[in-house]
JSON list of C-alpha atoms in Angstrom, two decimals:
[
{"chain": "A", "resi": 1, "resn": "MET", "atom": "CA", "xyz": [-5.65, -7.58, -16.41]},
{"chain": "A", "resi": 2, "resn": "LEU", "atom": "CA", "xyz": [-4.68, -4.10, -17.50]},
{"chain": "A", "resi": 3, "resn": "SER", "atom": "CA", "xyz": [-2.88, -4.05, -20.83]},
{"chain": "A", "resi": 4, "resn": "GLY", "atom": "CA", "xyz": [0.69, -2.79, -20.73]},
{"chain": "A", "resi": 5, "resn": "PHE", "atom": "CA", "xyz": [1.15, -3.20, -16.97]},
{"chain": "A", "resi": 6, "resn": "THR", "atom": "CA", "xyz": [2.19, -6.08, -14.72]},
{"chain": "A", "resi": 7, "resn": "PHE", "atom": "CA", "xyz": [1.35, -6.61, -11.04]},
{"chain": "A", "resi": 8, "resn": "SER", "atom": "CA", "xyz": [3.99, -8.20, -8.80]},
{"chain": "A", "resi": 9, "resn": "THR", "atom": "CA", "xyz": [4.24, -9.60, -5.27]},
{"chain": "A", "resi": 10, "resn": "ASP", "atom": "CA", "xyz": [8.02, -10.03, -5.58]},
{"chain": "A", "resi": 11, "resn": "SER", "atom": "CA", "xyz": [9.66, -7.82, -2.95]},
{"chain": "A", "resi": 12, "resn": "SER", "atom": "CA", "xyz": [13.07, -8.26, -4.54]},
{"chain": "A", "resi": 13, "resn": "LEU", "atom": "CA", "xyz": [11.91, -6.28, -7.57]},
{"chain": "A", "resi": 14, "resn": "ILE", "atom": "CA", "xyz": [10.96, -3.16, -5.61]},
{"chain": "A", "resi": 15, "resn": "ASP", "atom": "CA", "xyz": [12.82, -0.05, -6.75]},
{"chain": "A", "resi": 16, "resn": "ARG", "atom": "CA", "xyz": [13.55, 1.07, -3.20]},
{"chain": "A", "resi": 17, "resn": "ALA", "atom": "CA", "xyz": [15.03, 4.43, -4.19]},
{"chain": "A", "resi": 18, "resn": "ARG", "atom": "CA", "xyz": [11.98, 5.26, -6.30]},
{"chain": "A", "resi": 19, "resn": "VAL", "atom": "CA", "xyz": [9.53, 4.19, -3.60]},
{"chain": "A", "resi": 20, "resn": "HIS", "atom": "CA", "xyz": [11.41, 6.23, -1.02]},
{"chain": "A", "resi": 21, "resn": "ALA", "atom": "CA", "xyz": [11.37, 9.31, -3.26]},
{"chain": "A", "resi": 22, "resn": "TRP", "atom": "CA", "xyz": [7.64, 8.95, -3.93]},
{"chain": "A", "resi": 23, "resn": "LEU", "atom": "CA", "xyz": [6.69, 8.56, -0.30]},
{"chain": "A", "resi": 24, "resn": "SER", "atom": "CA", "xyz": [9.14, 10.93, 1.37]},
{"chain": "A", "resi": 25, "resn": "GLU", "atom": "CA", "xyz": [8.60, 13.72, -1.17]},
{"chain": "A", "resi": 26, "resn": "GLN", "atom": "CA", "xyz": [5.00, 13.36, -2.40]},
{"chain": "A", "resi": 27, "resn": "ALA", "atom": "CA", "xyz": [2.90, 11.32, 0.04]},
{"chain": "A", "resi": 28, "resn": "TYR", "atom": "CA", "xyz": [1.19, 13.43, 2.72]},
{"chain": "A", "resi": 29, "resn": "TRP", "atom": "CA", "xyz": [1.45, 10.60, 5.27]},
{"chain": "A", "resi": 30, "resn": "ALA", "atom": "CA", "xyz": [5.19, 9.94, 4.80]},
{"chain": "A", "resi": 31, "resn": "LEU", "atom": "CA", "xyz": [6.77, 13.30, 3.98]},
{"chain": "A", "resi": 32, "resn": "GLY", "atom": "CA", "xyz": [10.36, 13.35, 5.18]},
{"chain": "A", "resi": 33, "resn": "ARG", "atom": "CA", "xyz": [10.48, 9.63, 5.95]},
{"chain": "A", "resi": 34, "resn": "SER", "atom": "CA", "xyz": [14.11, 8.50, 5.95]},
{"chain": "A", "resi": 35, "resn": "ARG", "atom": "CA", "xyz": [15.42, 5.94, 3.49]},
{"chain": "A", "resi": 36, "resn": "GLU", "atom": "CA", "xyz": [16.51, 3.78, 6.41]},
{"chain": "A", "resi": 37, "resn": "THR", "atom": "CA", "xyz": [12.96, 3.80, 7.81]},
{"chain": "A", "resi": 38, "resn": "GLN", "atom": "CA", "xyz": [11.44, 3.05, 4.41]},
{"chain": "A", "resi": 39, "resn": "ASP", "atom": "CA", "xyz": [13.81, 0.15, 3.78]},
{"chain": "A", "resi": 40, "resn": "ALA", "atom": "CA", "xyz": [13.00, -1.29, 7.22]},
{"chain": "A", "resi": 41, "resn": "ALA", "atom": "CA", "xyz": [9.27, -0.97, 6.48]},
{"chain": "A", "resi": 42, "resn": "ILE", "atom": "CA", "xyz": [9.70, -2.77, 3.16]},
{"chain": "A", "resi": 43, "resn": "ASP", "atom": "CA", "xyz": [11.70, -5.55, 4.83]},
{"chain": "A", "resi": 44, "resn": "ALA", "atom": "CA", "xyz": [9.01, -6.09, 7.49]},
{"chain": "A", "resi": 45, "resn": "SER", "atom": "CA", "xyz": [6.00, -6.07, 5.12]},
{"chain": "A", "resi": 46, "resn": "ARG", "atom": "CA", "xyz": [4.34, -7.82, 2.21]},
{"chain": "A", "resi": 47, "resn": "ASN", "atom": "CA", "xyz": [5.13, -5.64, -0.81]},
{"chain": "A", "resi": 48, "resn": "TYR", "atom": "CA", "xyz": [3.34, -5.07, -4.09]},
{"chain": "A", "resi": 49, "resn": "SER", "atom": "CA", "xyz": [4.20, -3.21, -7.24]},
{"chain": "A", "resi": 50, "resn": "VAL", "atom": "CA", "xyz": [2.94, -2.47, -10.72]},
{"chain": "A", "resi": 51, "resn": "TRP", "atom": "CA", "xyz": [5.34, -2.23, -13.64]},
{"chain": "A", "resi": 52, "resn": "SER", "atom": "CA", "xyz": [4.97, -0.64, -17.06]},
{"chain": "A", "resi": 53, "resn": "ALA", "atom": "CA", "xyz": [5.79, -2.54, -20.26]},
{"chain": "A", "resi": 54, "resn": "ASP", "atom": "CA", "xyz": [9.15, -0.75, -20.42]},
{"chain": "A", "resi": 55, "resn": "GLY", "atom": "CA", "xyz": [10.16, -2.09, -16.99]},
{"chain": "A", "resi": 56, "resn": "GLU", "atom": "CA", "xyz": [9.50, 1.02, -14.92]},
{"chain": "A", "resi": 57, "resn": "GLN", "atom": "CA", "xyz": [7.86, 0.69, -11.53]},
{"chain": "A", "resi": 58, "resn": "VAL", "atom": "CA", "xyz": [4.73, 2.86, -11.57]},
{"chain": "A", "resi": 59, "resn": "ALA", "atom": "CA", "xyz": [3.00, 1.91, -8.29]},
{"chain": "A", "resi": 60, "resn": "TYR", "atom": "CA", "xyz": [3.68, 0.51, -4.84]},
{"chain": "A", "resi": 61, "resn": "ALA", "atom": "CA", "xyz": [1.80, -0.70, -1.78]},
{"chain": "A", "resi": 62, "resn": "ARG", "atom": "CA", "xyz": [2.65, -2.65, 1.31]},
{"chain": "A", "resi": 63, "resn": "VAL", "atom": "CA", "xyz": [0.71, -4.62, 3.89]},
{"chain": "A", "resi": 64, "resn": "VAL", "atom": "CA", "xyz": [1.65, -5.02, 7.52]},
{"chain": "A", "resi": 65, "resn": "THR", "atom": "CA", "xyz": [0.16, -8.30, 8.71]},
{"chain": "A", "resi": 66, "resn": "ASP", "atom": "CA", "xyz": [0.52, -11.32, 10.95]},
{"chain": "A", "resi": 67, "resn": "ALA", "atom": "CA", "xyz": [-0.98, -13.28, 8.01]},
{"chain": "A", "resi": 68, "resn": "VAL", "atom": "CA", "xyz": [-3.53, -14.81, 10.37]},
{"chain": "A", "resi": 69, "resn": "THR", "atom": "CA", "xyz": [-5.93, -12.27, 11.87]},
{"chain": "A", "resi": 70, "resn": "PHE", "atom": "CA", "xyz": [-5.19, -8.76, 10.65]},
{"chain": "A", "resi": 71, "resn": "ALA", "atom": "CA", "xyz": [-3.75, -6.74, 7.77]},
{"chain": "A", "resi": 72, "resn": "TRP", "atom": "CA", "xyz": [-3.04, -3.03, 7.37]},
{"chain": "A", "resi": 73, "resn": "LEU", "atom": "CA", "xyz": [-2.83, -1.74, 3.80]},
{"chain": "A", "resi": 74, "resn": "CYS", "atom": "CA", "xyz": [-0.52, 1.26, 3.65]},
{"chain": "A", "resi": 75, "resn": "ASP", "atom": "CA", "xyz": [1.91, 3.30, 1.58]},
{"chain": "A", "resi": 76, "resn": "VAL", "atom": "CA", "xyz": [-0.27, 2.96, -1.52]},
{"chain": "A", "resi": 77, "resn": "PHE", "atom": "CA", "xyz": [1.19, 5.19, -4.22]},
{"chain": "A", "resi": 78, "resn": "VAL", "atom": "CA", "xyz": [0.72, 5.50, -7.99]},
{"chain": "A", "resi": 79, "resn": "ASP", "atom": "CA", "xyz": [3.18, 7.59, -9.97]},
{"chain": "A", "resi": 80, "resn": "GLY", "atom": "CA", "xyz": [1.64, 10.67, -11.57]},
{"chain": "A", "resi": 81, "resn": "SER", "atom": "CA", "xyz": [2.46, 9.32, -15.03]},
{"chain": "A", "resi": 82, "resn": "ALA", "atom": "CA", "xyz": [0.20, 6.30, -14.44]},
{"chain": "A", "resi": 83, "resn": "ARG", "atom": "CA", "xyz": [-2.71, 7.88, -12.58]},
{"chain": "A", "resi": 84, "resn": "GLY", "atom": "CA", "xyz": [-6.06, 7.55, -14.29]},
{"chain": "A", "resi": 85, "resn": "SER", "atom": "CA", "xyz": [-4.97, 4.49, -16.26]},
{"chain": "A", "resi": 86, "resn": "GLY", "atom": "CA", "xyz": [-6.38, 1.83, -13.92]},
{"chain": "A", "resi": 87, "resn": "VAL", "atom": "CA", "xyz": [-3.05, 1.10, -12.23]},
{"chain": "A", "resi": 88, "resn": "GLY", "atom": "CA", "xyz": [-4.47, 1.95, -8.77]},
{"chain": "A", "resi": 89, "resn": "LYS", "atom": "CA", "xyz": [-7.29, -0.53, -9.33]},
{"chain": "A", "resi": 90, "resn": "MET", "atom": "CA", "xyz": [-4.82, -3.16, -10.52]},
{"chain": "A", "resi": 91, "resn": "LEU", "atom": "CA", "xyz": [-2.74, -2.61, -7.40]},
{"chain": "A", "resi": 92, "resn": "VAL", "atom": "CA", "xyz": [-5.66, -2.88, -4.95]},
{"chain": "A", "resi": 93, "resn": "GLU", "atom": "CA", "xyz": [-7.10, -5.92, -6.76]},
{"chain": "A", "resi": 94, "resn": "GLY", "atom": "CA", "xyz": [-3.71, -7.62, -6.62]},
{"chain": "A", "resi": 95, "resn": "VAL", "atom": "CA", "xyz": [-3.24, -6.92, -2.93]},
{"chain": "A", "resi": 96, "resn": "ILE", "atom": "CA", "xyz": [-6.69, -8.31, -2.10]},
{"chain": "A", "resi": 97, "resn": "ALA", "atom": "CA", "xyz": [-6.13, -11.39, -4.27]},
{"chain": "A", "resi": 98, "resn": "ASP", "atom": "CA", "xyz": [-2.83, -12.04, -2.48]},
{"chain": "A", "resi": 99, "resn": "LEU", "atom": "CA", "xyz": [-4.45, -11.76, 0.97]},
{"chain": "A", "resi": 100, "resn": "GLU", "atom": "CA", "xyz": [-7.69, -13.67, 0.25]},
{"chain": "A", "resi": 101, "resn": "PRO", "atom": "CA", "xyz": [-6.19, -17.17, 0.70]},
{"chain": "A", "resi": 102, "resn": "LEU", "atom": "CA", "xyz": [-5.02, -16.22, 4.19]},
{"chain": "A", "resi": 103, "resn": "PRO", "atom": "CA", "xyz": [-7.31, -16.58, 7.22]},
{"chain": "A", "resi": 104, "resn": "VAL", "atom": "CA", "xyz": [-7.10, -12.80, 7.77]},
{"chain": "A", "resi": 105, "resn": "LYS", "atom": "CA", "xyz": [-10.53, -11.49, 8.84]},
{"chain": "A", "resi": 106, "resn": "ARG", "atom": "CA", "xyz": [-10.06, -7.80, 8.08]},
{"chain": "A", "resi": 107, "resn": "ILE", "atom": "CA", "xyz": [-7.93, -5.42, 6.10]},
{"chain": "A", "resi": 108, "resn": "MET", "atom": "CA", "xyz": [-7.76, -1.89, 7.43]},
{"chain": "A", "resi": 109, "resn": "LEU", "atom": "CA", "xyz": [-6.42, 1.27, 5.87]},
{"chain": "A", "resi": 110, "resn": "ALA", "atom": "CA", "xyz": [-6.43, 5.01, 6.35]},
{"chain": "A", "resi": 111, "resn": "THR", "atom": "CA", "xyz": [-6.89, 7.49, 3.53]},
{"chain": "A", "resi": 112, "resn": "ALA", "atom": "CA", "xyz": [-7.63, 11.16, 3.18]},
{"chain": "A", "resi": 113, "resn": "ASP", "atom": "CA", "xyz": [-8.47, 11.16, -0.50]},
{"chain": "A", "resi": 114, "resn": "ALA", "atom": "CA", "xyz": [-9.11, 7.77, -2.11]},
{"chain": "A", "resi": 115, "resn": "HIS", "atom": "CA", "xyz": [-12.32, 6.59, -0.46]},
{"chain": "A", "resi": 116, "resn": "GLY", "atom": "CA", "xyz": [-14.01, 6.03, -3.84]},
{"chain": "A", "resi": 117, "resn": "LEU", "atom": "CA", "xyz": [-11.26, 3.71, -5.06]},
{"chain": "A", "resi": 118, "resn": "TYR", "atom": "CA", "xyz": [-11.30, 1.56, -1.94]},
{"chain": "A", "resi": 119, "resn": "ALA", "atom": "CA", "xyz": [-15.11, 1.46, -1.73]},
{"chain": "A", "resi": 120, "resn": "GLN", "atom": "CA", "xyz": [-15.13, -0.34, -5.10]},
{"chain": "A", "resi": 121, "resn": "TYR", "atom": "CA", "xyz": [-13.39, -3.24, -3.33]},
{"chain": "A", "resi": 122, "resn": "GLY", "atom": "CA", "xyz": [-15.62, -3.44, -0.28]},
{"chain": "A", "resi": 123, "resn": "PHE", "atom": "CA", "xyz": [-13.81, -1.07, 2.07]},
{"chain": "A", "resi": 124, "resn": "ALA", "atom": "CA", "xyz": [-16.22, 1.00, 4.16]},
{"chain": "A", "resi": 125, "resn": "PRO", "atom": "CA", "xyz": [-16.03, 3.39, 7.09]},
{"chain": "A", "resi": 126, "resn": "SER", "atom": "CA", "xyz": [-15.70, 1.64, 10.43]},
{"chain": "A", "resi": 127, "resn": "GLU", "atom": "CA", "xyz": [-19.06, 0.85, 12.01]},
{"chain": "A", "resi": 128, "resn": "ASP", "atom": "CA", "xyz": [-17.84, 2.51, 15.19]},
{"chain": "A", "resi": 129, "resn": "PRO", "atom": "CA", "xyz": [-14.81, 4.75, 14.65]},
{"chain": "A", "resi": 130, "resn": "ASN", "atom": "CA", "xyz": [-14.95, 5.66, 18.34]},
{"chain": "A", "resi": 131, "resn": "ARG", "atom": "CA", "xyz": [-13.61, 2.19, 19.12]},
{"chain": "A", "resi": 132, "resn": "TYR", "atom": "CA", "xyz": [-10.28, 2.89, 17.44]},
{"chain": "A", "resi": 133, "resn": "MET", "atom": "CA", "xyz": [-7.54, 4.72, 19.25]},
{"chain": "A", "resi": 134, "resn": "ILE", "atom": "CA", "xyz": [-4.03, 5.78, 18.35]},
{"chain": "A", "resi": 135, "resn": "LYS", "atom": "CA", "xyz": [-0.90, 6.56, 20.34]},
{"chain": "A", "resi": 136, "resn": "ILE", "atom": "CA", "xyz": [1.82, 8.57, 18.65]},
{"chain": "A", "resi": 137, "resn": "LEU", "atom": "CA", "xyz": [5.35, 7.46, 19.50]},
{"chain": "A", "resi": 138, "resn": "ASN", "atom": "CA", "xyz": [8.46, 9.36, 18.46]},
{"chain": "A", "resi": 139, "resn": "PRO", "atom": "CA", "xyz": [6.71, 12.16, 16.54]}
]
């Protein structure tokens, strides 16, 4: 494990205000997301965090899953103060370790800028991206 940081699967520890600020103000995929929406997403997901030795949350991720066939890794965010320290790796490793005991066959994600990080853990481009479709509701 990474010295000075702790990984957690305990949703009750999540600093919801901090996570909302990160995502709604800094994350290209969630800019402007309301606090109400973020709290609902947290409540309906498996949540993960990384904490510094001084008790500050420095990273967050969540997984939307049925815990049987499918998982979607999303809202992965590492605070600027912790980037480059291995916290992102700790977060992804922890998420995968938490999901591995489940019968889930695949974990999907979407990223515009962290392909190298995820590739280290076996994520790869879809064999046939033309098979995937999306419908936007309530833009």
